[in-house]
mmCIF file of N, CA and C in Angstrom:
data_model
loop_
_atom_site.group_PDB
_atom_site.id
_atom_site.type_symbol
_atom_site.label_atom_id
_atom_site.label_comp_id
_atom_site.label_asym_id
_atom_site.label_seq_id
_atom_site.Cartn_x
_atom_site.Cartn_y
_atom_site.Cartn_z
ATOM 1 N N MET A 1 104.478 40.490 92.681
ATOM 2 C CA MET A 1 104.973 40.781 94.016
ATOM 3 C C MET A 1 105.898 42.002 93.998
ATOM 4 N N ARG A 2 106.775 42.052 93.006
ATOM 5 C CA ARG A 2 107.706 43.167 92.901
ATOM 6 C C ARG A 2 106.959 44.481 92.651
ATOM 7 N N LEU A 3 105.890 44.438 91.848
ATOM 8 C CA LEU A 3 105.093 45.633 91.581
ATOM 9 C C LEU A 3 104.453 46.151 92.872
ATOM 10 N N MET A 4 103.948 45.252 93.688
ATOM 11 C CA MET A 4 103.333 45.645 94.951
ATOM 12 C C MET A 4 104.368 46.289 95.875
ATOM 13 N N HIS A 5 105.578 45.770 95.864
ATOM 14 C CA HIS A 5 106.658 46.334 96.673
ATOM 15 C C HIS A 5 106.927 47.786 96.266
ATOM 16 N N TRP A 6 107.042 48.056 94.968
ATOM 17 C CA TRP A 6 107.288 49.404 94.481
ATOM 18 C C TRP A 6 106.109 50.329 94.785
ATOM 19 N N PHE A 7 104.901 49.799 94.669
ATOM 20 C CA PHE A 7 103.711 50.590 94.973
ATOM 21 C C PHE A 7 103.724 51.026 96.439
ATOM 22 N N MET A 8 104.027 50.115 97.334
ATOM 23 C CA MET A 8 104.064 50.443 98.762
ATOM 24 C C MET A 8 105.157 51.467 99.065
ATOM 25 N N LEU A 9 106.307 51.338 98.417
ATOM 26 C CA LEU A 9 107.377 52.310 98.609
ATOM 27 C C LEU A 9 106.943 53.700 98.132
ATOM 28 N N ALA A 10 106.238 53.747 97.006
ATOM 29 C CA ALA A 10 105.763 55.029 96.479
ATOM 30 C C ALA A 10 104.749 55.656 97.426
ATOM 31 N N VAL A 11 103.830 54.865 97.940
ATOM 32 C CA VAL A 11 102.817 55.383 98.854
ATOM 33 C C VAL A 11 103.453 55.869 100.147
ATOM 34 N N LEU A 12 104.327 55.072 100.715
ATOM 35 C CA LEU A 12 104.971 55.456 101.965
ATOM 36 C C LEU A 12 105.913 56.637 101.773
ATOM 37 N N GLY A 13 106.536 56.728 100.594
ATOM 38 C CA GLY A 13 107.415 57.850 100.308
ATOM 39 C C GLY A 13 106.651 59.155 100.176
ATOM 40 N N ALA A 14 105.429 59.091 99.682
ATOM 41 C CA ALA A 14 104.617 60.303 99.497
ATOM 42 C C ALA A 14 103.906 60.718 100.778
ATOM 43 N N LEU A 15 103.796 59.833 101.738
ATOM 44 C CA LEU A 15 103.062 60.125 102.958
ATOM 45 C C LEU A 15 103.597 61.339 103.713
ATOM 46 N N PRO A 16 104.914 61.472 103.913
ATOM 47 C CA PRO A 16 105.388 62.663 104.637
ATOM 48 C C PRO A 16 105.030 63.964 103.916
ATOM 49 N N ILE A 17 105.062 63.952 102.598
ATOM 50 C CA ILE A 17 104.697 65.157 101.848
ATOM 51 C C ILE A 17 103.228 65.467 102.066
ATOM 52 N N ALA A 18 102.378 64.455 102.021
ATOM 53 C CA ALA A 18 100.946 64.662 102.228
ATOM 54 C C ALA A 18 100.672 65.183 103.634
ATOM 55 N N LEU A 19 101.453 64.740 104.604
ATOM 56 C CA LEU A 19 101.254 65.211 105.973
ATOM 57 C C LEU A 19 101.725 66.650 106.150
ATOM 58 N N LEU A 20 102.767 67.062 105.406
ATOM 59 C CA LEU A 20 103.291 68.412 105.530
ATOM 60 C C LEU A 20 102.417 69.450 104.834
ATOM 61 N N VAL A 21 101.774 69.060 103.749
ATOM 62 C CA VAL A 21 101.004 70.006 102.955
ATOM 63 C C VAL A 21 99.562 69.538 102.872
ATOM 64 N N GLY A 22 98.888 69.553 103.992
ATOM 65 C CA GLY A 22 97.491 69.141 104.029
ATOM 66 C C GLY A 22 96.590 70.265 103.571
ATOM 67 N N PRO A 23 95.402 69.943 103.092
ATOM 68 C CA PRO A 23 94.503 70.976 102.597
ATOM 69 C C PRO A 23 94.054 71.958 103.675
ATOM 70 N N ASP A 24 94.149 71.563 104.935
ATOM 71 C CA ASP A 24 93.715 72.449 106.010
ATOM 72 C C ASP A 24 94.792 73.438 106.434
ATOM 73 N N GLN A 25 95.977 73.342 105.855
ATOM 74 C CA GLN A 25 97.068 74.198 106.298
ATOM 75 C C GLN A 25 97.022 75.596 105.697
ATOM 76 N N LEU A 26 96.345 75.778 104.597
ATOM 77 C CA LEU A 26 96.246 77.090 103.987
ATOM 78 C C LEU A 26 94.779 77.346 103.703
ATOM 79 N N THR A 27 94.185 78.248 104.467
ATOM 80 C CA THR A 27 92.755 78.474 104.334
ATOM 81 C C THR A 27 92.481 79.926 103.984
ATOM 82 N N ALA A 28 91.632 80.089 102.998
ATOM 83 C CA ALA A 28 91.270 81.439 102.557
ATOM 84 C C ALA A 28 90.287 82.058 103.528
ATOM 85 N N GLN A 29 90.363 83.348 103.638
ATOM 86 C CA GLN A 29 89.350 84.081 104.369
ATOM 87 C C GLN A 29 88.307 84.441 103.316
ATOM 88 N N ARG A 30 87.270 83.637 103.265
ATOM 89 C CA ARG A 30 86.282 83.680 102.191
ATOM 90 C C ARG A 30 85.655 85.056 102.008
ATOM 91 N N ASP A 31 85.282 85.285 100.767
ATOM 92 C CA ASP A 31 84.603 86.516 100.352
ATOM 93 C C ASP A 31 85.482 87.751 100.429
ATOM 94 N N ASP A 32 86.750 87.594 100.729
ATOM 95 C CA ASP A 32 87.640 88.742 100.706
ATOM 96 C C ASP A 32 88.031 89.027 99.257
ATOM 97 N N PRO A 33 87.857 90.261 98.800
ATOM 98 C CA PRO A 33 88.267 90.591 97.430
ATOM 99 C C PRO A 33 89.791 90.642 97.339
ATOM 100 N N PRO A 34 90.344 90.522 96.136
ATOM 101 C CA PRO A 34 91.799 90.658 95.998
ATOM 102 C C PRO A 34 92.247 92.022 96.489
ATOM 103 N N GLU A 35 93.421 92.042 97.094
ATOM 104 C CA GLU A 35 94.004 93.280 97.601
ATOM 105 C C GLU A 35 95.314 93.546 96.898
ATOM 106 N N GLN A 36 95.823 94.749 97.074
ATOM 107 C CA GLN A 36 97.103 95.136 96.502
ATOM 108 C C GLN A 36 97.976 95.669 97.630
ATOM 109 N N ILE A 37 99.202 95.157 97.735
ATOM 110 C CA ILE A 37 100.152 95.652 98.729
ATOM 111 C C ILE A 37 101.456 96.007 98.012
ATOM 112 N N SER A 38 102.185 96.967 98.555
ATOM 113 C CA SER A 38 103.436 97.425 97.944
ATOM 114 C C SER A 38 104.520 97.537 99.000
ATOM 115 N N GLY A 39 105.753 97.320 98.554
ATOM 116 C CA GLY A 39 106.888 97.454 99.444
ATOM 117 C C GLY A 39 108.129 96.825 98.842
ATOM 118 N N ILE A 40 109.121 96.596 99.677
ATOM 119 C CA ILE A 40 110.389 95.998 99.253
ATOM 120 C C ILE A 40 110.314 94.483 99.444
ATOM 121 N N LEU A 41 110.606 93.747 98.373
ATOM 122 C CA LEU A 41 110.560 92.287 98.385
ATOM 123 C C LEU A 41 111.888 91.716 98.874
ATOM 124 N N GLU A 42 111.802 90.777 99.804
ATOM 125 C CA GLU A 42 113.001 90.076 100.283
ATOM 126 C C GLU A 42 112.779 88.579 100.166
ATOM 127 N N GLY A 43 113.829 87.864 99.796
ATOM 128 C CA GLY A 43 113.779 86.408 99.708
ATOM 129 C C GLY A 43 114.829 85.799 100.612
ATOM 130 N N GLY A 44 114.789 84.479 100.737
ATOM 131 C CA GLY A 44 115.793 83.772 101.526
ATOM 132 C C GLY A 44 115.513 83.705 103.007
ATOM 133 N N TRP A 45 114.326 84.090 103.435
ATOM 134 C CA TRP A 45 113.980 84.013 104.858
ATOM 135 C C TRP A 45 113.772 82.555 105.250
ATOM 136 N N MET A 46 114.122 82.232 106.495
ATOM 137 C CA MET A 46 113.948 80.872 107.004
ATOM 138 C C MET A 46 113.420 80.916 108.431
ATOM 139 N N ALA A 47 112.856 79.789 108.839
ATOM 140 C CA ALA A 47 112.400 79.629 110.221
ATOM 141 C C ALA A 47 112.749 78.215 110.664
ATOM 142 N N ILE A 48 112.770 77.997 111.953
ATOM 143 C CA ILE A 48 113.066 76.674 112.497
ATOM 144 C C ILE A 48 112.084 75.669 111.915
ATOM 145 N N GLY A 49 112.601 74.534 111.480
ATOM 146 C CA GLY A 49 111.757 73.479 110.928
ATOM 147 C C GLY A 49 111.275 73.774 109.520
ATOM 148 N N GLY A 50 111.822 74.789 108.883
ATOM 149 C CA GLY A 50 111.405 75.130 107.528
ATOM 150 C C GLY A 50 110.014 75.729 107.473
ATOM 151 N N GLU A 51 109.542 76.287 108.585
ATOM 152 C CA GLU A 51 108.189 76.824 108.648
ATOM 153 C C GLU A 51 108.136 78.271 108.179
ATOM 154 N N HIS A 52 108.465 78.473 106.926
ATOM 155 C CA HIS A 52 108.406 79.805 106.324
ATOM 156 C C HIS A 52 108.337 79.637 104.819
ATOM 157 N N THR A 53 107.664 80.546 104.150
ATOM 158 C CA THR A 53 107.596 80.491 102.689
ATOM 159 C C THR A 53 108.895 80.936 102.046
ATOM 160 N N GLY A 54 109.724 81.679 102.790
ATOM 161 C CA GLY A 54 110.983 82.173 102.258
ATOM 162 C C GLY A 54 110.897 83.588 101.708
ATOM 163 N N TRP A 55 109.685 84.123 101.557
ATOM 164 C CA TRP A 55 109.476 85.439 100.980
ATOM 165 C C TRP A 55 108.781 86.366 101.965
ATOM 166 N N VAL A 56 109.230 87.635 102.017
ATOM 167 C CA VAL A 56 108.537 88.648 102.807
ATOM 168 C C VAL A 56 108.510 89.952 102.036
ATOM 169 N N LEU A 57 107.579 90.795 102.433
ATOM 170 C CA LEU A 57 107.468 92.139 101.893
ATOM 171 C C LEU A 57 107.577 93.110 103.053
ATOM 172 N N LYS A 58 108.460 94.106 102.924
ATOM 173 C CA LYS A 58 108.515 95.199 103.896
ATOM 174 C C LYS A 58 107.594 96.285 103.351
ATOM 175 N N PRO A 59 106.398 96.411 103.935
ATOM 176 C CA PRO A 59 105.391 97.305 103.354
ATOM 177 C C PRO A 59 105.773 98.784 103.435
ATOM 178 N N ASP A 60 105.301 99.534 102.436
ATOM 179 C CA ASP A 60 105.575 100.975 102.377
ATOM 180 C C ASP A 60 105.105 101.701 103.627
ATOM 181 N N ASP A 61 103.929 101.319 104.135
ATOM 182 C CA ASP A 61 103.350 102.047 105.261
ATOM 183 C C ASP A 61 103.943 101.670 106.617
ATOM 184 N N ASP A 62 104.755 100.582 106.677
ATOM 185 C CA ASP A 62 105.404 100.187 107.929
ATOM 186 C C ASP A 62 106.653 99.358 107.611
ATOM 187 N N PRO A 63 107.735 100.004 107.152
ATOM 188 C CA PRO A 63 108.929 99.275 106.712
ATOM 189 C C PRO A 63 109.661 98.513 107.814
ATOM 190 N N ASP A 64 109.281 98.727 109.084
ATOM 191 C CA ASP A 64 109.901 97.969 110.168
ATOM 192 C C ASP A 64 109.236 96.615 110.369
ATOM 193 N N SER A 65 108.102 96.391 109.717
ATOM 194 C CA SER A 65 107.404 95.111 109.832
ATOM 195 C C SER A 65 107.598 94.308 108.539
ATOM 196 N N VAL A 66 107.163 93.064 108.564
ATOM 197 C CA VAL A 66 107.234 92.230 107.363
ATOM 198 C C VAL A 66 105.923 91.472 107.190
ATOM 199 N N ILE A 67 105.587 91.202 105.940
ATOM 200 C CA ILE A 67 104.428 90.386 105.591
ATOM 201 C C ILE A 67 104.959 89.143 104.905
ATOM 202 N N GLU A 68 104.614 87.973 105.433
ATOM 203 C CA GLU A 68 105.040 86.732 104.799
ATOM 204 C C GLU A 68 104.213 86.511 103.537
ATOM 205 N N LEU A 69 104.894 86.090 102.463
ATOM 206 C CA LEU A 69 104.263 85.945 101.155
ATOM 207 C C LEU A 69 104.321 84.515 100.651
ATOM 208 N N ASP A 70 103.305 84.110 99.917
ATOM 209 C CA ASP A 70 103.321 82.875 99.131
ATOM 210 C C ASP A 70 103.388 83.319 97.678
ATOM 211 N N LEU A 71 104.525 83.107 97.036
ATOM 212 C CA LEU A 71 104.732 83.553 95.661
ATOM 213 C C LEU A 71 104.796 82.382 94.686
ATOM 214 N N ALA A 72 104.076 81.313 94.977
ATOM 215 C CA ALA A 72 104.083 80.138 94.114
ATOM 216 C C ALA A 72 103.621 80.478 92.695
ATOM 217 N N CYS A 73 102.785 81.481 92.558
ATOM 218 C CA CYS A 73 102.271 81.873 91.246
ATOM 219 C C CYS A 73 103.346 82.473 90.351
ATOM 220 N N CYS A 74 104.343 83.027 90.953
ATOM 221 C CA CYS A 74 105.272 83.852 90.168
ATOM 222 C C CYS A 74 106.687 83.831 90.738
ATOM 223 N N ASN A 75 107.195 82.641 91.038
ATOM 224 C CA ASN A 75 108.523 82.503 91.635
ATOM 225 C C ASN A 75 109.631 83.080 90.763
ATOM 226 N N SER A 76 109.588 82.827 89.457
ATOM 227 C CA SER A 76 110.668 83.312 88.593
ATOM 228 C C SER A 76 110.666 84.833 88.505
ATOM 229 N N GLU A 77 109.470 85.447 88.415
ATOM 230 C CA GLU A 77 109.391 86.900 88.396
ATOM 231 C C GLU A 77 109.900 87.471 89.716
ATOM 232 N N ALA A 78 109.508 86.849 90.829
ATOM 233 C CA ALA A 78 109.911 87.322 92.150
ATOM 234 C C ALA A 78 111.429 87.244 92.319
ATOM 235 N N SER A 79 112.029 86.170 91.843
ATOM 236 C CA SER A 79 113.481 86.019 91.986
ATOM 237 C C SER A 79 114.229 87.165 91.316
ATOM 238 N N ALA A 80 113.683 87.672 90.224
ATOM 239 C CA ALA A 80 114.317 88.782 89.513
ATOM 240 C C ALA A 80 114.065 90.123 90.203
ATOM 241 N N LEU A 81 113.111 90.165 91.132
ATOM 242 C CA LEU A 81 112.719 91.419 91.771
ATOM 243 C C LEU A 81 113.170 91.543 93.236
ATOM 244 N N VAL A 82 114.006 90.629 93.715
ATOM 245 C CA VAL A 82 114.464 90.672 95.107
ATOM 246 C C VAL A 82 115.144 92.013 95.379
ATOM 247 N N ASP A 83 114.844 92.583 96.528
ATOM 248 C CA ASP A 83 115.361 93.879 96.982
ATOM 249 C C ASP A 83 114.845 95.056 96.152
ATOM 250 N N SER A 84 113.781 94.839 95.393
ATOM 251 C CA SER A 84 113.165 95.908 94.605
ATOM 252 C C SER A 84 111.819 96.285 95.207
ATOM 253 N N HIS A 85 111.339 97.449 94.819
ATOM 254 C CA HIS A 85 109.994 97.864 95.208
ATOM 255 C C HIS A 85 109.017 97.151 94.276
ATOM 256 N N VAL A 86 108.046 96.446 94.857
ATOM 257 C CA VAL A 86 107.077 95.682 94.066
ATOM 258 C C VAL A 86 105.659 96.000 94.520
ATOM 259 N N THR A 87 104.725 95.651 93.647
ATOM 260 C CA THR A 87 103.307 95.697 93.974
ATOM 261 C C THR A 87 102.770 94.290 93.744
ATOM 262 N N ILE A 88 102.059 93.773 94.729
ATOM 263 C CA ILE A 88 101.550 92.400 94.664
ATOM 264 C C ILE A 88 100.039 92.433 94.820
ATOM 265 N N VAL A 89 99.354 91.718 93.934
ATOM 266 C CA VAL A 89 97.910 91.550 94.022
ATOM 267 C C VAL A 89 97.658 90.133 94.501
ATOM 268 N N GLY A 90 96.779 89.976 95.493
ATOM 269 C CA GLY A 90 96.494 88.641 96.012
ATOM 270 C C GLY A 90 95.460 88.690 97.122
ATOM 271 N N ARG A 91 95.459 87.628 97.925
ATOM 272 C CA ARG A 91 94.495 87.499 99.026
ATOM 273 C C ARG A 91 95.206 87.034 100.290
ATOM 274 N N TRP A 92 94.647 87.418 101.423
ATOM 275 C CA TRP A 92 95.144 86.957 102.715
ATOM 276 C C TRP A 92 94.617 85.554 102.984
ATOM 277 N N MET A 93 95.491 84.703 103.502
ATOM 278 C CA MET A 93 95.117 83.357 103.929
ATOM 279 C C MET A 93 95.819 83.058 105.235
ATOM 280 N N ASP A 94 95.300 82.097 105.970
ATOM 281 C CA ASP A 94 95.942 81.628 107.193
ATOM 282 C C ASP A 94 96.616 80.304 106.901
ATOM 283 N N LYS A 95 97.872 80.192 107.295
ATOM 284 C CA LYS A 95 98.601 78.928 107.139
ATOM 285 C C LYS A 95 98.875 78.376 108.523
ATOM 286 N N GLN A 96 98.619 77.095 108.710
ATOM 287 C CA GLN A 96 98.821 76.437 109.993
ATOM 288 C C GLN A 96 100.179 75.750 110.000
ATOM 289 N N TYR A 97 101.092 76.252 110.823
ATOM 290 C CA TYR A 97 102.406 75.648 111.003
ATOM 291 C C TYR A 97 102.410 74.862 112.311
ATOM 292 N N VAL A 98 103.261 73.863 112.392
ATOM 293 C CA VAL A 98 103.351 73.044 113.602
ATOM 294 C C VAL A 98 103.896 73.867 114.763
ATOM 295 N N GLU A 99 105.015 74.548 114.556
ATOM 296 C CA GLU A 99 105.653 75.312 115.631
ATOM 297 C C GLU A 99 105.125 76.740 115.742
ATOM 298 N N ARG A 100 104.897 77.389 114.615
ATOM 299 C CA ARG A 100 104.509 78.806 114.623
ATOM 300 C C ARG A 100 103.016 79.024 114.808
ATOM 301 N N GLY A 101 102.240 77.971 114.662
ATOM 302 C CA GLY A 101 100.792 78.118 114.778
ATOM 303 C C GLY A 101 100.195 78.714 113.526
ATOM 304 N N THR A 102 99.102 79.437 113.685
ATOM 305 C CA THR A 102 98.432 80.049 112.546
ATOM 306 C C THR A 102 99.098 81.380 112.202
ATOM 307 N N VAL A 103 99.501 81.496 110.937
ATOM 308 C CA VAL A 103 100.214 82.683 110.478
ATOM 309 C C VAL A 103 99.471 83.263 109.268
ATOM 310 N N PRO A 104 99.154 84.571 109.288
ATOM 311 C CA PRO A 104 98.553 85.175 108.099
ATOM 312 C C PRO A 104 99.602 85.322 107.001
ATOM 313 N N ILE A 105 99.247 84.898 105.798
ATOM 314 C CA ILE A 105 100.156 84.948 104.655
ATOM 315 C C ILE A 105 99.415 85.590 103.493
ATOM 316 N N PHE A 106 100.106 86.447 102.766
ATOM 317 C CA PHE A 106 99.517 87.064 101.583
ATOM 318 C C PHE A 106 99.897 86.203 100.389
ATOM 319 N N VAL A 107 98.885 85.596 99.771
ATOM 320 C CA VAL A 107 99.102 84.703 98.632
ATOM 321 C C VAL A 107 98.950 85.511 97.350
ATOM 322 N N ALA A 108 100.038 85.617 96.609
ATOM 323 C CA ALA A 108 100.063 86.447 95.422
ATOM 324 C C ALA A 108 99.383 85.792 94.237
ATOM 325 N N ALA A 109 98.731 86.618 93.439
ATOM 326 C CA ALA A 109 98.194 86.205 92.149
ATOM 327 C C ALA A 109 98.991 86.870 91.028
ATOM 328 N N GLN A 110 99.640 88.002 91.380
ATOM 329 C CA GLN A 110 100.405 88.761 90.399
ATOM 330 C C GLN A 110 101.423 89.631 91.125
ATOM 331 N N ILE A 111 102.604 89.771 90.526
ATOM 332 C CA ILE A 111 103.631 90.640 91.094
ATOM 333 C C ILE A 111 104.220 91.509 89.991
ATOM 334 N N THR A 112 104.366 92.798 90.302
ATOM 335 C CA THR A 112 104.986 93.726 89.330
ATOM 336 C C THR A 112 105.920 94.674 90.050
#
């Protein structure tokens, strides 16, 4: 009986995480080859409800705009490169947020 109680707590505890990070929330634009973008890396960005990856790039060709980044591949490298000029190789994906809707995000495979 006690084992079943712990099992139910574990399942119910994981449910909010499963609801927040569903497989449909980040979708690749298929057949797109990897791209390379360059600019100034910034971290620490936030949005209402935590609907932001926390990372943006101010691109060389339009420094007044920002590109939201997913740097899960290379968080430690990125942390050392904040406020530096970087080059990122990756692919564009759409992420579905509850409040922000569909947002294009550049998912990194490599950062230098």
